[in-house]
């Protein structure tokens, strides 16, 4: 796994962070200046998805089933002994999964995106729409593939915020992201 762009365990990064804090110590809005300097050093991915120092700009709500009924499948498995690569004696287990094709509501929000962040969001949407994205466990055996269908993307900015707060989403807020 790659290290984050600003790894808090890296000695050079720790030194750099201390220098920034000392640079602004005692000044008005010192925290803001320190945060801005750290943010400038973050890679584009950490700026969108968050890091040790900044929260993610993207929030994904729990997905709820769209249909009242769904099929739950039970799969039998056998535990594999890591040393021998063979089945462990007497270690059978079952797990449940929702059936392929099950539909969920998906709701994602992105806050305070600049132009560079918007490009990353567009890529995220395209990848989700492609159906070539997997989440969760057991992806190597074909589970967890998701596809975003019938996407509706809205953009709420300072001009539409009041209308959104009082009336909810409207077609005028639709964002043509591609």
PDB file of C-alpha atoms in Angstrom:
ATOM      1  CA  UNK A   1       0.000   0.000   0.000  1.00  0.00           C
ATOM      2  CA  UNK A   2       1.320   3.442  -0.886  1.00  0.00           C
ATOM      3  CA  UNK A   3       2.037   5.889   1.879  1.00  0.00           C
ATOM      4  CA  UNK A   4      -0.086   9.034   2.102  1.00  0.00           C
ATOM      5  CA  UNK A   5       1.481  12.168   0.640  1.00  0.00           C
ATOM      6  CA  UNK A   6       1.991  13.542   4.158  1.00  0.00           C
ATOM      7  CA  UNK A   7       2.831  10.608   6.395  1.00  0.00           C
ATOM      8  CA  UNK A   8       2.699  11.675  10.070  1.00  0.00           C
ATOM      9  CA  UNK A   9       5.235   8.962  10.979  1.00  0.00           C
ATOM     10  CA  UNK A  10       7.852  10.385   8.565  1.00  0.00           C
ATOM     11  CA  UNK A  11      10.546  12.258  10.541  1.00  0.00           C
ATOM     12  CA  UNK A  12      11.041  14.871   7.802  1.00  0.00           C
ATOM     13  CA  UNK A  13       7.300  15.559   7.707  1.00  0.00           C
ATOM     14  CA  UNK A  14       7.183  15.894  11.506  1.00  0.00           C
ATOM     15  CA  UNK A  15      10.032  18.410  11.334  1.00  0.00           C
ATOM     16  CA  UNK A  16       8.303  20.323   8.532  1.00  0.00           C
ATOM     17  CA  UNK A  17       5.041  20.456  10.504  1.00  0.00           C
ATOM     18  CA  UNK A  18       6.831  21.786  13.589  1.00  0.00           C
ATOM     19  CA  UNK A  19       8.526  24.469  11.470  1.00  0.00           C
ATOM     20  CA  UNK A  20       5.167  25.576  10.060  1.00  0.00           C
ATOM     21  CA  UNK A  21       3.628  25.766  13.532  1.00  0.00           C
ATOM     22  CA  UNK A  22       6.588  27.818  14.811  1.00  0.00           C
ATOM     23  CA  UNK A  23       6.416  30.113  11.753  1.00  0.00           C
ATOM     24  CA  UNK A  24       2.859  31.203  12.602  1.00  0.00           C
ATOM     25  CA  UNK A  25       3.009  30.909  16.407  1.00  0.00           C
ATOM     26  CA  UNK A  26       1.376  33.870  18.131  1.00  0.00           C
ATOM     27  CA  UNK A  27      -0.108  35.330  14.940  1.00  0.00           C
ATOM     28  CA  UNK A  28      -3.801  35.987  14.464  1.00  0.00           C
ATOM     29  CA  UNK A  29      -5.426  33.127  12.531  1.00  0.00           C
ATOM     30  CA  UNK A  30      -2.322  30.956  13.041  1.00  0.00           C
ATOM     31  CA  UNK A  31      -4.393  27.764  12.769  1.00  0.00           C
ATOM     32  CA  UNK A  32      -5.798  28.858   9.418  1.00  0.00           C
ATOM     33  CA  UNK A  33      -2.342  29.673   8.020  1.00  0.00           C
ATOM     34  CA  UNK A  34      -0.940  26.339   9.202  1.00  0.00           C
ATOM     35  CA  UNK A  35      -3.918  24.497   7.701  1.00  0.00           C
ATOM     36  CA  UNK A  36      -3.572  26.318   4.377  1.00  0.00           C
ATOM     37  CA  UNK A  37       0.131  25.474   4.150  1.00  0.00           C
ATOM     38  CA  UNK A  38      -0.503  21.801   4.919  1.00  0.00           C
ATOM     39  CA  UNK A  39      -3.388  21.711   2.419  1.00  0.00           C
ATOM     40  CA  UNK A  40      -1.157  23.083  -0.355  1.00  0.00           C
ATOM     41  CA  UNK A  41       1.253  20.173   0.212  1.00  0.00           C
ATOM     42  CA  UNK A  42      -1.467  17.495   0.005  1.00  0.00           C
ATOM     43  CA  UNK A  43      -1.825  15.501  -3.200  1.00  0.00           C
ATOM     44  CA  UNK A  44      -5.109  15.909  -5.139  1.00  0.00           C
ATOM     45  CA  UNK A  45      -6.444  12.574  -3.847  1.00  0.00           C
ATOM     46  CA  UNK A  46      -5.829  13.472  -0.186  1.00  0.00           C
ATOM     47  CA  UNK A  47      -7.474  16.860  -0.797  1.00  0.00           C
ATOM     48  CA  UNK A  48     -10.663  15.094  -1.893  1.00  0.00           C
ATOM     49  CA  UNK A  49     -10.662  11.897   0.205  1.00  0.00           C
ATOM     50  CA  UNK A  50      -8.978  13.305   3.288  1.00  0.00           C
ATOM     51  CA  UNK A  51      -5.776  12.550   5.136  1.00  0.00           C
ATOM     52  CA  UNK A  52      -4.424  12.435   8.671  1.00  0.00           C
ATOM     53  CA  UNK A  53      -4.823  16.208   8.785  1.00  0.00           C
ATOM     54  CA  UNK A  54      -7.975  16.963   6.782  1.00  0.00           C
ATOM     55  CA  UNK A  55     -11.436  15.439   6.593  1.00  0.00           C
ATOM     56  CA  UNK A  56     -12.734  14.049   3.330  1.00  0.00           C
ATOM     57  CA  UNK A  57     -14.701  16.389   1.101  1.00  0.00           C
ATOM     58  CA  UNK A  58     -16.820  13.399   0.054  1.00  0.00           C
ATOM     59  CA  UNK A  59     -19.480  11.777   2.208  1.00  0.00           C
ATOM     60  CA  UNK A  60     -21.246   8.576   1.180  1.00  0.00           C
ATOM     61  CA  UNK A  61     -24.392   7.690   3.108  1.00  0.00           C
ATOM     62  CA  UNK A  62     -25.377   4.137   3.959  1.00  0.00           C
ATOM     63  CA  UNK A  63     -27.027   2.593   0.910  1.00  0.00           C
ATOM     64  CA  UNK A  64     -30.596   1.437   1.430  1.00  0.00           C
ATOM     65  CA  UNK A  65     -32.340  -1.285  -0.552  1.00  0.00           C
ATOM     66  CA  UNK A  66     -34.569   0.123  -3.285  1.00  0.00           C
ATOM     67  CA  UNK A  67     -36.908  -2.878  -3.345  1.00  0.00           C
ATOM     68  CA  UNK A  68     -38.850  -4.074  -0.339  1.00  0.00           C
ATOM     69  CA  UNK A  69     -37.738  -7.638  -1.000  1.00  0.00           C
ATOM     70  CA  UNK A  70     -34.331  -8.874  -1.871  1.00  0.00           C
ATOM     71  CA  UNK A  71     -32.772 -12.279  -2.117  1.00  0.00           C
ATOM     72  CA  UNK A  72     -30.092 -13.251   0.343  1.00  0.00           C
ATOM     73  CA  UNK A  73     -27.831 -16.028  -0.850  1.00  0.00           C
ATOM     74  CA  UNK A  74     -25.784 -18.243   1.430  1.00  0.00           C
ATOM     75  CA  UNK A  75     -22.435 -19.483   0.190  1.00  0.00           C
ATOM     76  CA  UNK A  76     -20.438 -22.350   1.627  1.00  0.00           C
ATOM     77  CA  UNK A  77     -16.696 -21.902   1.990  1.00  0.00           C
ATOM     78  CA  UNK A  78     -13.755 -23.779   3.394  1.00  0.00           C
ATOM     79  CA  UNK A  79     -10.988 -22.040   5.333  1.00  0.00           C
ATOM     80  CA  UNK A  80      -7.577 -22.256   3.679  1.00  0.00           C
ATOM     81  CA  UNK A  81      -4.490 -23.040   5.739  1.00  0.00           C
ATOM     82  CA  UNK A  82      -2.071 -20.193   4.990  1.00  0.00           C
ATOM     83  CA  UNK A  83       1.002 -22.395   5.441  1.00  0.00           C
ATOM     84  CA  UNK A  84      -0.014 -25.264   3.164  1.00  0.00           C
ATOM     85  CA  UNK A  85      -2.423 -23.481   0.828  1.00  0.00           C
ATOM     86  CA  UNK A  86      -4.878 -26.368   1.275  1.00  0.00           C
ATOM     87  CA  UNK A  87      -8.243 -26.688   2.988  1.00  0.00           C
ATOM     88  CA  UNK A  88      -8.065 -26.568   6.786  1.00  0.00           C
ATOM     89  CA  UNK A  89      -9.476 -29.713   8.327  1.00  0.00           C
ATOM     90  CA  UNK A  90     -13.031 -29.202   9.640  1.00  0.00           C
ATOM     91  CA  UNK A  91     -13.113 -25.442   9.036  1.00  0.00           C
ATOM     92  CA  UNK A  92     -16.131 -24.918   6.833  1.00  0.00           C
ATOM     93  CA  UNK A  93     -18.020 -21.643   7.083  1.00  0.00           C
ATOM     94  CA  UNK A  94     -20.947 -19.902   5.422  1.00  0.00           C
ATOM     95  CA  UNK A  95     -21.488 -16.283   4.529  1.00  0.00           C
ATOM     96  CA  UNK A  96     -24.477 -14.372   3.254  1.00  0.00           C
ATOM     97  CA  UNK A  97     -24.587 -12.001   0.317  1.00  0.00           C
ATOM     98  CA  UNK A  98     -27.263 -10.065  -1.483  1.00  0.00           C
ATOM     99  CA  UNK A  99     -28.067 -11.487  -4.894  1.00  0.00           C
ATOM    100  CA  UNK A 100     -26.462 -10.016  -7.990  1.00  0.00           C
ATOM    101  CA  UNK A 101     -28.590  -7.256  -9.480  1.00  0.00           C
ATOM    102  CA  UNK A 102     -29.887  -6.017  -6.131  1.00  0.00           C
ATOM    103  CA  UNK A 103     -30.540  -2.287  -6.318  1.00  0.00           C
ATOM    104  CA  UNK A 104     -29.648   0.247  -3.664  1.00  0.00           C
ATOM    105  CA  UNK A 105     -30.139   3.973  -3.295  1.00  0.00           C
ATOM    106  CA  UNK A 106     -26.779   5.734  -3.402  1.00  0.00           C
ATOM    107  CA  UNK A 107     -26.295   9.212  -2.027  1.00  0.00           C
ATOM    108  CA  UNK A 108     -22.953  10.986  -2.083  1.00  0.00           C
ATOM    109  CA  UNK A 109     -22.188  14.601  -1.275  1.00  0.00           C
ATOM    110  CA  UNK A 110     -19.050  16.566  -2.028  1.00  0.00           C
ATOM    111  CA  UNK A 111     -18.345  19.828  -0.245  1.00  0.00           C
ATOM    112  CA  UNK A 112     -16.144  22.802  -1.086  1.00  0.00           C
ATOM    113  CA  UNK A 113     -14.660  21.466  -4.296  1.00  0.00           C
ATOM    114  CA  UNK A 114     -12.344  23.593  -6.361  1.00  0.00           C
ATOM    115  CA  UNK A 115     -11.835  23.001 -10.089  1.00  0.00           C
ATOM    116  CA  UNK A 116      -9.160  20.322  -9.577  1.00  0.00           C
ATOM    117  CA  UNK A 117     -11.373  18.513  -7.041  1.00  0.00           C
ATOM    118  CA  UNK A 118     -14.309  18.616  -9.468  1.00  0.00           C
ATOM    119  CA  UNK A 119     -12.219  16.780 -12.063  1.00  0.00           C
ATOM    120  CA  UNK A 120     -11.552  14.024  -9.527  1.00  0.00           C
ATOM    121  CA  UNK A 121     -15.271  13.860  -8.690  1.00  0.00           C
ATOM    122  CA  UNK A 122     -16.084  13.490 -12.402  1.00  0.00           C
ATOM    123  CA  UNK A 123     -13.612  10.600 -12.617  1.00  0.00           C
ATOM    124  CA  UNK A 124     -15.196   8.968  -9.548  1.00  0.00           C
ATOM    125  CA  UNK A 125     -18.665   9.200 -11.119  1.00  0.00           C
ATOM    126  CA  UNK A 126     -17.413   7.758 -14.424  1.00  0.00           C
ATOM    127  CA  UNK A 127     -15.711   4.831 -12.657  1.00  0.00           C
ATOM    128  CA  UNK A 128     -18.878   4.106 -10.656  1.00  0.00           C
ATOM    129  CA  UNK A 129     -20.977   4.232 -13.836  1.00  0.00           C
ATOM    130  CA  UNK A 130     -18.593   1.879 -15.656  1.00  0.00           C
ATOM    131  CA  UNK A 131     -19.458  -1.090 -13.426  1.00  0.00           C
ATOM    132  CA  UNK A 132     -15.761  -1.878 -13.035  1.00  0.00           C
ATOM    133  CA  UNK A 133     -15.535  -0.979  -9.367  1.00  0.00           C
ATOM    134  CA  UNK A 134     -15.628  -3.375  -6.430  1.00  0.00           C
ATOM    135  CA  UNK A 135     -16.205  -2.778  -2.731  1.00  0.00           C
ATOM    136  CA  UNK A 136     -16.073  -4.928   0.363  1.00  0.00           C
ATOM    137  CA  UNK A 137     -14.643  -8.361   0.907  1.00  0.00           C
ATOM    138  CA  UNK A 138     -14.313 -11.354  -1.371  1.00  0.00           C
ATOM    139  CA  UNK A 139     -13.864  -9.245  -4.500  1.00  0.00           C
ATOM    140  CA  UNK A 140     -11.320 -11.745  -5.826  1.00  0.00           C
ATOM    141  CA  UNK A 141     -14.118 -14.323  -6.184  1.00  0.00           C
ATOM    142  CA  UNK A 142     -16.359 -11.892  -8.055  1.00  0.00           C
ATOM    143  CA  UNK A 143     -18.316 -10.265  -5.249  1.00  0.00           C
ATOM    144  CA  UNK A 144     -18.771  -6.581  -4.579  1.00  0.00           C
ATOM    145  CA  UNK A 145     -18.986  -5.285  -8.149  1.00  0.00           C
ATOM    146  CA  UNK A 146     -21.119  -2.179  -8.236  1.00  0.00           C
ATOM    147  CA  UNK A 147     -22.507   0.001 -10.992  1.00  0.00           C
ATOM    148  CA  UNK A 148     -24.042   3.434 -10.651  1.00  0.00           C
ATOM    149  CA  UNK A 149     -27.226   3.600 -12.751  1.00  0.00           C
ATOM    150  CA  UNK A 150     -29.559   6.507 -13.466  1.00  0.00           C
ATOM    151  CA  UNK A 151     -27.237   9.029 -11.845  1.00  0.00           C
ATOM    152  CA  UNK A 152     -28.613  12.437 -11.017  1.00  0.00           C
ATOM    153  CA  UNK A 153     -25.981  14.972 -10.058  1.00  0.00           C
ATOM    154  CA  UNK A 154     -26.829  18.342  -8.569  1.00  0.00           C
ATOM    155  CA  UNK A 155     -24.688  21.348  -7.879  1.00  0.00           C
ATOM    156  CA  UNK A 156     -25.616  23.641  -5.028  1.00  0.00           C
ATOM    157  CA  UNK A 157     -23.644  26.871  -4.881  1.00  0.00           C
ATOM    158  CA  UNK A 158     -24.128  30.230  -3.219  1.00  0.00           C
ATOM    159  CA  UNK A 159     -26.696  31.209  -5.861  1.00  0.00           C
ATOM    160  CA  UNK A 160     -28.895  28.140  -5.315  1.00  0.00           C
ATOM    161  CA  UNK A 161     -28.298  27.472  -1.608  1.00  0.00           C
ATOM    162  CA  UNK A 162     -31.331  29.376  -0.325  1.00  0.00           C
ATOM    163  CA  UNK A 163     -33.656  27.704  -2.819  1.00  0.00           C
ATOM    164  CA  UNK A 164     -32.226  24.296  -1.906  1.00  0.00           C
ATOM    165  CA  UNK A 165     -32.660  24.883   1.831  1.00  0.00           C
ATOM    166  CA  UNK A 166     -36.276  26.007   1.464  1.00  0.00           C
ATOM    167  CA  UNK A 167     -37.451  23.858  -1.446  1.00  0.00           C
ATOM    168  CA  UNK A 168     -35.035  20.959  -1.836  1.00  0.00           C
ATOM    169  CA  UNK A 169     -33.404  19.843  -5.065  1.00  0.00           C
ATOM    170  CA  UNK A 170     -34.731  21.072  -8.394  1.00  0.00           C
ATOM    171  CA  UNK A 171     -33.908  20.384 -12.027  1.00  0.00           C
ATOM    172  CA  UNK A 172     -32.286  23.843 -12.291  1.00  0.00           C
ATOM    173  CA  UNK A 173     -29.626  22.580  -9.877  1.00  0.00           C
ATOM    174  CA  UNK A 174     -28.779  19.660 -12.136  1.00  0.00           C
ATOM    175  CA  UNK A 175     -25.069  19.472 -12.947  1.00  0.00           C
ATOM    176  CA  UNK A 176     -23.923  18.225 -16.311  1.00  0.00           C
ATOM    177  CA  UNK A 177     -20.698  16.703 -15.055  1.00  0.00           C
ATOM    178  CA  UNK A 178     -19.463  15.198 -18.319  1.00  0.00           C
TER     179      UNK A 178
END
